[in-house]
Amino acid sequence: MFKSYQKLVDDEADGDEKQSLAEQICAALSAHASVEEEIFYPAAREVLGDDADLVDEADVEHGSAKDLIAQIQAASPEDDHYDAKVKVLGEYIDHHVKEEEGEMFPRVAKSDLDLDSLGEEMAARKDELLAELSGA
Ligand SMILES: [Fe+2]
Ligand SMILES: [Fe+2]
Protein backbone atom coordinates (compact mmCIF):
# COMPACT_ATOMS: atom_id res chain seq x y z
CA MET A 1 0.00 0.00 0.00
CA PHE A 2 2.90 2.38 0.71
CA LYS A 3 4.29 1.64 -2.77
CA SER A 4 0.88 2.34 -4.31
CA TYR A 5 0.73 5.59 -2.38
CA GLN A 6 4.12 6.66 -3.72
CA LYS A 7 2.91 5.86 -7.20
CA LEU A 8 -0.09 8.16 -6.70
CA VAL A 9 2.31 10.90 -5.57
CA ASP A 10 4.56 10.34 -8.61
CA ASP A 11 1.53 10.39 -10.92
CA GLU A 12 0.21 13.57 -9.27
CA ALA A 13 -3.05 11.79 -8.49
CA ASP A 14 -5.87 13.80 -6.97
CA GLY A 15 -6.29 14.32 -3.25
CA ASP A 16 -9.35 12.10 -2.85
CA GLU A 17 -7.53 9.10 -4.23
CA LYS A 18 -4.53 9.71 -1.99
CA GLN A 19 -6.68 10.28 1.06
CA SER A 20 -8.66 7.10 0.57
CA LEU A 21 -5.48 5.01 0.30
CA ALA A 22 -3.87 6.80 3.26
CA GLU A 23 -6.98 6.02 5.32
CA GLN A 24 -6.80 2.35 4.35
CA ILE A 25 -3.14 2.29 5.40
CA CYS A 26 -3.96 3.90 8.74
CA ALA A 27 -6.88 1.53 9.42
CA ALA A 28 -4.89 -1.59 8.55
CA LEU A 29 -1.94 -0.51 10.70
CA SER A 30 -4.13 0.52 13.62
CA ALA A 31 -5.86 -2.87 13.67
CA HIS A 32 -2.54 -4.71 13.34
CA ALA A 33 -0.87 -2.64 16.07
CA SER A 34 -3.79 -3.09 18.49
CA VAL A 35 -3.78 -6.85 18.03
CA GLU A 36 -0.05 -7.02 18.72
CA GLU A 37 -0.35 -4.77 21.75
CA GLU A 38 -3.36 -6.58 23.21
CA ILE A 39 -2.33 -10.16 22.54
CA PHE A 40 1.11 -10.75 21.07
CA TYR A 41 3.37 -8.39 23.00
CA PRO A 42 2.14 -9.44 26.47
CA ALA A 43 2.63 -13.10 25.51
CA ALA A 44 6.07 -12.37 24.00
CA ARG A 45 7.10 -10.38 27.06
CA GLU A 46 6.40 -13.38 29.27
CA VAL A 47 8.54 -15.80 27.31
CA LEU A 48 11.39 -13.47 26.32
CA GLY A 49 12.96 -12.96 29.73
CA ASP A 50 16.10 -10.82 29.28
CA ASP A 51 15.13 -10.11 25.67
CA ALA A 52 11.91 -8.37 26.75
CA ASP A 53 13.64 -5.05 26.00
CA LEU A 54 12.79 -5.86 22.37
CA VAL A 55 9.15 -5.52 23.35
CA ASP A 56 9.84 -2.18 25.05
CA GLU A 57 11.42 -0.94 21.83
CA ALA A 58 8.46 -2.23 19.82
CA ASP A 59 6.04 -0.44 22.18
CA VAL A 60 7.86 2.87 21.64
CA GLU A 61 7.89 2.35 17.87
CA HIS A 62 4.15 1.63 17.90
CA GLY A 63 3.71 4.88 19.85
CA SER A 64 5.55 6.90 17.20
CA ALA A 65 3.63 5.22 14.40
CA LYS A 66 0.31 5.89 16.13
CA ASP A 67 1.20 9.58 16.57
CA LEU A 68 1.86 9.87 12.89
CA ILE A 69 -1.30 7.91 12.01
CA ALA A 70 -3.32 10.36 14.14
CA GLN A 71 -1.68 13.31 12.33
CA ILE A 72 -2.48 11.80 8.93
CA GLN A 73 -6.08 11.06 9.93
CA ALA A 74 -6.52 14.64 11.14
CA ALA A 75 -5.02 16.15 7.97
CA SER A 76 -6.04 16.34 4.35
CA PRO A 77 -3.90 15.83 1.24
CA GLU A 78 -3.93 19.58 0.58
CA ASP A 79 -2.15 20.18 3.90
CA ASP A 80 1.58 20.73 4.11
CA HIS A 81 3.66 17.59 4.52
CA TYR A 82 0.77 15.15 4.01
CA ASP A 83 2.68 13.01 1.51
CA ALA A 84 5.81 13.22 3.67
CA LYS A 85 3.86 11.95 6.68
CA VAL A 86 2.64 8.93 4.77
CA LYS A 87 6.17 8.31 3.48
CA VAL A 88 7.78 8.56 6.91
CA LEU A 89 5.09 6.28 8.36
CA GLY A 90 6.17 3.71 5.76
CA GLU A 91 9.79 4.16 6.81
CA TYR A 92 8.92 3.67 10.48
CA ILE A 93 7.00 0.51 9.64
CA ASP A 94 9.85 -0.85 7.49
CA HIS A 95 12.27 -0.41 10.37
CA HIS A 96 9.84 -1.89 12.87
CA VAL A 97 8.97 -4.93 10.76
CA LYS A 98 12.66 -5.67 10.10
CA GLU A 99 13.36 -5.75 13.81
CA GLU A 100 10.29 -7.78 14.69
CA GLU A 101 10.93 -10.32 11.98
CA GLY A 102 14.71 -10.36 12.43
CA GLU A 103 15.02 -10.20 16.22
CA MET A 104 11.79 -10.64 18.17
CA PHE A 105 9.95 -13.35 16.21
CA PRO A 106 12.90 -15.79 15.99
CA ARG A 107 13.35 -15.63 19.78
CA VAL A 108 9.62 -16.09 20.39
CA ALA A 109 9.57 -19.01 17.93
CA LYS A 110 12.22 -20.78 20.03
CA SER A 111 10.07 -20.48 23.17
CA ASP A 112 7.29 -22.86 24.12
CA LEU A 113 4.58 -20.32 23.33
CA ASP A 114 1.65 -21.93 21.46
CA LEU A 115 1.87 -19.88 18.28
CA ASP A 116 -1.03 -21.61 16.54
CA SER A 117 -3.59 -20.76 19.18
CA LEU A 118 -2.10 -17.28 19.63
CA GLY A 119 -2.35 -16.74 15.87
CA GLU A 120 -5.99 -17.78 15.85
CA GLU A 121 -6.79 -15.46 18.72
CA MET A 122 -5.03 -12.59 16.93
CA ALA A 123 -6.80 -13.22 13.62
CA ALA A 124 -10.20 -13.25 15.32
CA ARG A 125 -9.48 -10.01 17.22
CA LYS A 126 -8.19 -8.34 14.06
CA ASP A 127 -11.40 -9.19 12.17
CA GLU A 128 -13.37 -7.68 15.03
CA LEU A 129 -11.29 -4.47 15.02
CA LEU A 130 -11.45 -4.08 11.25
CA ALA A 131 -15.23 -4.49 11.38
CA GLU A 132 -15.38 -1.77 14.06
CA LEU A 133 -13.14 0.53 12.02
CA SER A 134 -15.27 0.10 8.92
CA GLY A 135 -18.35 0.96 10.98
CA ALA A 136 -19.92 -2.50 10.76
FE1 LIG B 1 4.67 -4.33 15.95
FE1 LIG C 1 13.87 -0.22 16.33
PDB file of C-alpha atoms and ligand atoms in Angstrom:
ATOM      1  CA  MET A   1       0.000   0.000   0.000  1.00  0.00           C
ATOM      2  CA  PHE A   2       2.897   2.379   0.706  1.00  0.00           C
ATOM      3  CA  LYS A   3       4.288   1.638  -2.770  1.00  0.00           C
ATOM      4  CA  SER A   4       0.878   2.335  -4.309  1.00  0.00           C
ATOM      5  CA  TYR A   5       0.727   5.592  -2.379  1.00  0.00           C
ATOM      6  CA  GLN A   6       4.120   6.656  -3.715  1.00  0.00           C
ATOM      7  CA  LYS A   7       2.912   5.857  -7.205  1.00  0.00           C
ATOM      8  CA  LEU A   8      -0.089   8.158  -6.697  1.00  0.00           C
ATOM      9  CA  VAL A   9       2.310  10.899  -5.571  1.00  0.00           C
ATOM     10  CA  ASP A  10       4.564  10.338  -8.609  1.00  0.00           C
ATOM     11  CA  ASP A  11       1.534  10.390 -10.924  1.00  0.00           C
ATOM     12  CA  GLU A  12       0.209  13.570  -9.268  1.00  0.00           C
ATOM     13  CA  ALA A  13      -3.055  11.786  -8.485  1.00  0.00           C
ATOM     14  CA  ASP A  14      -5.870  13.804  -6.967  1.00  0.00           C
ATOM     15  CA  GLY A  15      -6.288  14.323  -3.252  1.00  0.00           C
ATOM     16  CA  ASP A  16      -9.352  12.104  -2.849  1.00  0.00           C
ATOM     17  CA  GLU A  17      -7.532   9.101  -4.230  1.00  0.00           C
ATOM     18  CA  LYS A  18      -4.527   9.706  -1.994  1.00  0.00           C
ATOM     19  CA  GLN A  19      -6.676  10.279   1.065  1.00  0.00           C
ATOM     20  CA  SER A  20      -8.661   7.104   0.571  1.00  0.00           C
ATOM     21  CA  LEU A  21      -5.477   5.014   0.299  1.00  0.00           C
ATOM     22  CA  ALA A  22      -3.870   6.799   3.258  1.00  0.00           C
ATOM     23  CA  GLU A  23      -6.981   6.023   5.322  1.00  0.00           C
ATOM     24  CA  GLN A  24      -6.801   2.350   4.345  1.00  0.00           C
ATOM     25  CA  ILE A  25      -3.144   2.295   5.400  1.00  0.00           C
ATOM     26  CA  CYS A  26      -3.962   3.904   8.744  1.00  0.00           C
ATOM     27  CA  ALA A  27      -6.877   1.531   9.423  1.00  0.00           C
ATOM     28  CA  ALA A  28      -4.887  -1.588   8.548  1.00  0.00           C
ATOM     29  CA  LEU A  29      -1.939  -0.508  10.699  1.00  0.00           C
ATOM     30  CA  SER A  30      -4.130   0.518  13.621  1.00  0.00           C
ATOM     31  CA  ALA A  31      -5.856  -2.872  13.671  1.00  0.00           C
ATOM     32  CA  HIS A  32      -2.541  -4.708  13.337  1.00  0.00           C
ATOM     33  CA  ALA A  33      -0.872  -2.642  16.074  1.00  0.00           C
ATOM     34  CA  SER A  34      -3.786  -3.090  18.488  1.00  0.00           C
ATOM     35  CA  VAL A  35      -3.777  -6.854  18.031  1.00  0.00           C
ATOM     36  CA  GLU A  36      -0.052  -7.023  18.716  1.00  0.00           C
ATOM     37  CA  GLU A  37      -0.347  -4.770  21.753  1.00  0.00           C
ATOM     38  CA  GLU A  38      -3.360  -6.584  23.215  1.00  0.00           C
ATOM     39  CA  ILE A  39      -2.334 -10.164  22.537  1.00  0.00           C
ATOM     40  CA  PHE A  40       1.109 -10.750  21.069  1.00  0.00           C
ATOM     41  CA  TYR A  41       3.374  -8.394  23.003  1.00  0.00           C
ATOM     42  CA  PRO A  42       2.139  -9.442  26.470  1.00  0.00           C
ATOM     43  CA  ALA A  43       2.629 -13.103  25.510  1.00  0.00           C
ATOM     44  CA  ALA A  44       6.068 -12.367  23.999  1.00  0.00           C
ATOM     45  CA  ARG A  45       7.095 -10.378  27.062  1.00  0.00           C
ATOM     46  CA  GLU A  46       6.398 -13.377  29.275  1.00  0.00           C
ATOM     47  CA  VAL A  47       8.538 -15.801  27.311  1.00  0.00           C
ATOM     48  CA  LEU A  48      11.395 -13.472  26.316  1.00  0.00           C
ATOM     49  CA  GLY A  49      12.963 -12.964  29.729  1.00  0.00           C
ATOM     50  CA  ASP A  50      16.097 -10.822  29.278  1.00  0.00           C
ATOM     51  CA  ASP A  51      15.134 -10.106  25.667  1.00  0.00           C
ATOM     52  CA  ALA A  52      11.909  -8.369  26.747  1.00  0.00           C
ATOM     53  CA  ASP A  53      13.642  -5.045  26.000  1.00  0.00           C
ATOM     54  CA  LEU A  54      12.793  -5.860  22.375  1.00  0.00           C
ATOM     55  CA  VAL A  55       9.145  -5.524  23.354  1.00  0.00           C
ATOM     56  CA  ASP A  56       9.845  -2.182  25.054  1.00  0.00           C
ATOM     57  CA  GLU A  57      11.417  -0.938  21.832  1.00  0.00           C
ATOM     58  CA  ALA A  58       8.460  -2.233  19.818  1.00  0.00           C
ATOM     59  CA  ASP A  59       6.041  -0.435  22.178  1.00  0.00           C
ATOM     60  CA  VAL A  60       7.858   2.870  21.637  1.00  0.00           C
ATOM     61  CA  GLU A  61       7.886   2.346  17.867  1.00  0.00           C
ATOM     62  CA  HIS A  62       4.149   1.633  17.896  1.00  0.00           C
ATOM     63  CA  GLY A  63       3.709   4.884  19.845  1.00  0.00           C
ATOM     64  CA  SER A  64       5.552   6.900  17.199  1.00  0.00           C
ATOM     65  CA  ALA A  65       3.625   5.220  14.396  1.00  0.00           C
ATOM     66  CA  LYS A  66       0.306   5.892  16.126  1.00  0.00           C
ATOM     67  CA  ASP A  67       1.204   9.575  16.573  1.00  0.00           C
ATOM     68  CA  LEU A  68       1.864   9.867  12.886  1.00  0.00           C
ATOM     69  CA  ILE A  69      -1.298   7.914  12.015  1.00  0.00           C
ATOM     70  CA  ALA A  70      -3.320  10.362  14.137  1.00  0.00           C
ATOM     71  CA  GLN A  71      -1.679  13.307  12.331  1.00  0.00           C
ATOM     72  CA  ILE A  72      -2.477  11.798   8.929  1.00  0.00           C
ATOM     73  CA  GLN A  73      -6.078  11.060   9.927  1.00  0.00           C
ATOM     74  CA  ALA A  74      -6.520  14.642  11.136  1.00  0.00           C
ATOM     75  CA  ALA A  75      -5.023  16.155   7.966  1.00  0.00           C
ATOM     76  CA  SER A  76      -6.043  16.336   4.347  1.00  0.00           C
ATOM     77  CA  PRO A  77      -3.902  15.831   1.243  1.00  0.00           C
ATOM     78  CA  GLU A  78      -3.925  19.582   0.578  1.00  0.00           C
ATOM     79  CA  ASP A  79      -2.152  20.181   3.898  1.00  0.00           C
ATOM     80  CA  ASP A  80       1.581  20.730   4.105  1.00  0.00           C
ATOM     81  CA  HIS A  81       3.663  17.587   4.523  1.00  0.00           C
ATOM     82  CA  TYR A  82       0.770  15.153   4.012  1.00  0.00           C
ATOM     83  CA  ASP A  83       2.680  13.005   1.510  1.00  0.00           C
ATOM     84  CA  ALA A  84       5.807  13.222   3.667  1.00  0.00           C
ATOM     85  CA  LYS A  85       3.864  11.953   6.680  1.00  0.00           C
ATOM     86  CA  VAL A  86       2.638   8.930   4.768  1.00  0.00           C
ATOM     87  CA  LYS A  87       6.165   8.309   3.480  1.00  0.00           C
ATOM     88  CA  VAL A  88       7.784   8.556   6.915  1.00  0.00           C
ATOM     89  CA  LEU A  89       5.093   6.278   8.358  1.00  0.00           C
ATOM     90  CA  GLY A  90       6.165   3.707   5.765  1.00  0.00           C
ATOM     91  CA  GLU A  91       9.788   4.157   6.812  1.00  0.00           C
ATOM     92  CA  TYR A  92       8.916   3.673  10.483  1.00  0.00           C
ATOM     93  CA  ILE A  93       7.001   0.515   9.636  1.00  0.00           C
ATOM     94  CA  ASP A  94       9.851  -0.847   7.494  1.00  0.00           C
ATOM     95  CA  HIS A  95      12.268  -0.408  10.368  1.00  0.00           C
ATOM     96  CA  HIS A  96       9.841  -1.889  12.872  1.00  0.00           C
ATOM     97  CA  VAL A  97       8.972  -4.929  10.758  1.00  0.00           C
ATOM     98  CA  LYS A  98      12.659  -5.674  10.103  1.00  0.00           C
ATOM     99  CA  GLU A  99      13.362  -5.748  13.814  1.00  0.00           C
ATOM    100  CA  GLU A 100      10.285  -7.782  14.689  1.00  0.00           C
ATOM    101  CA  GLU A 101      10.932 -10.325  11.981  1.00  0.00           C
ATOM    102  CA  GLY A 102      14.709 -10.355  12.434  1.00  0.00           C
ATOM    103  CA  GLU A 103      15.017 -10.197  16.221  1.00  0.00           C
ATOM    104  CA  MET A 104      11.794 -10.643  18.166  1.00  0.00           C
ATOM    105  CA  PHE A 105       9.952 -13.349  16.208  1.00  0.00           C
ATOM    106  CA  PRO A 106      12.903 -15.790  15.992  1.00  0.00           C
ATOM    107  CA  ARG A 107      13.353 -15.629  19.783  1.00  0.00           C
ATOM    108  CA  VAL A 108       9.619 -16.088  20.388  1.00  0.00           C
ATOM    109  CA  ALA A 109       9.569 -19.008  17.926  1.00  0.00           C
ATOM    110  CA  LYS A 110      12.218 -20.779  20.032  1.00  0.00           C
ATOM    111  CA  SER A 111      10.073 -20.476  23.166  1.00  0.00           C
ATOM    112  CA  ASP A 112       7.290 -22.860  24.118  1.00  0.00           C
ATOM    113  CA  LEU A 113       4.576 -20.324  23.334  1.00  0.00           C
ATOM    114  CA  ASP A 114       1.654 -21.935  21.461  1.00  0.00           C
ATOM    115  CA  LEU A 115       1.865 -19.881  18.282  1.00  0.00           C
ATOM    116  CA  ASP A 116      -1.035 -21.609  16.537  1.00  0.00           C
ATOM    117  CA  SER A 117      -3.590 -20.761  19.177  1.00  0.00           C
ATOM    118  CA  LEU A 118      -2.098 -17.279  19.626  1.00  0.00           C
ATOM    119  CA  GLY A 119      -2.351 -16.737  15.869  1.00  0.00           C
ATOM    120  CA  GLU A 120      -5.990 -17.777  15.851  1.00  0.00           C
ATOM    121  CA  GLU A 121      -6.794 -15.462  18.717  1.00  0.00           C
ATOM    122  CA  MET A 122      -5.029 -12.588  16.932  1.00  0.00           C
ATOM    123  CA  ALA A 123      -6.798 -13.222  13.620  1.00  0.00           C
ATOM    124  CA  ALA A 124     -10.205 -13.246  15.323  1.00  0.00           C
ATOM    125  CA  ARG A 125      -9.478 -10.013  17.218  1.00  0.00           C
ATOM    126  CA  LYS A 126      -8.188  -8.344  14.061  1.00  0.00           C
ATOM    127  CA  ASP A 127     -11.396  -9.187  12.169  1.00  0.00           C
ATOM    128  CA  GLU A 128     -13.371  -7.678  15.029  1.00  0.00           C
ATOM    129  CA  LEU A 129     -11.290  -4.475  15.017  1.00  0.00           C
ATOM    130  CA  LEU A 130     -11.448  -4.079  11.251  1.00  0.00           C
ATOM    131  CA  ALA A 131     -15.226  -4.489  11.381  1.00  0.00           C
ATOM    132  CA  GLU A 132     -15.379  -1.772  14.063  1.00  0.00           C
ATOM    133  CA  LEU A 133     -13.137   0.533  12.016  1.00  0.00           C
ATOM    134  CA  SER A 134     -15.271   0.101   8.923  1.00  0.00           C
ATOM    135  CA  GLY A 135     -18.355   0.961  10.978  1.00  0.00           C
ATOM    136  CA  ALA A 136     -19.919  -2.503  10.761  1.00  0.00           C
TER     137      ALA A 136
HETATM  138 FE    FE B   1       4.667  -4.329  15.946  1.00  0.00          FE
HETATM  139 FE    FE B   2      13.870  -0.221  16.334  1.00  0.00          FE
END
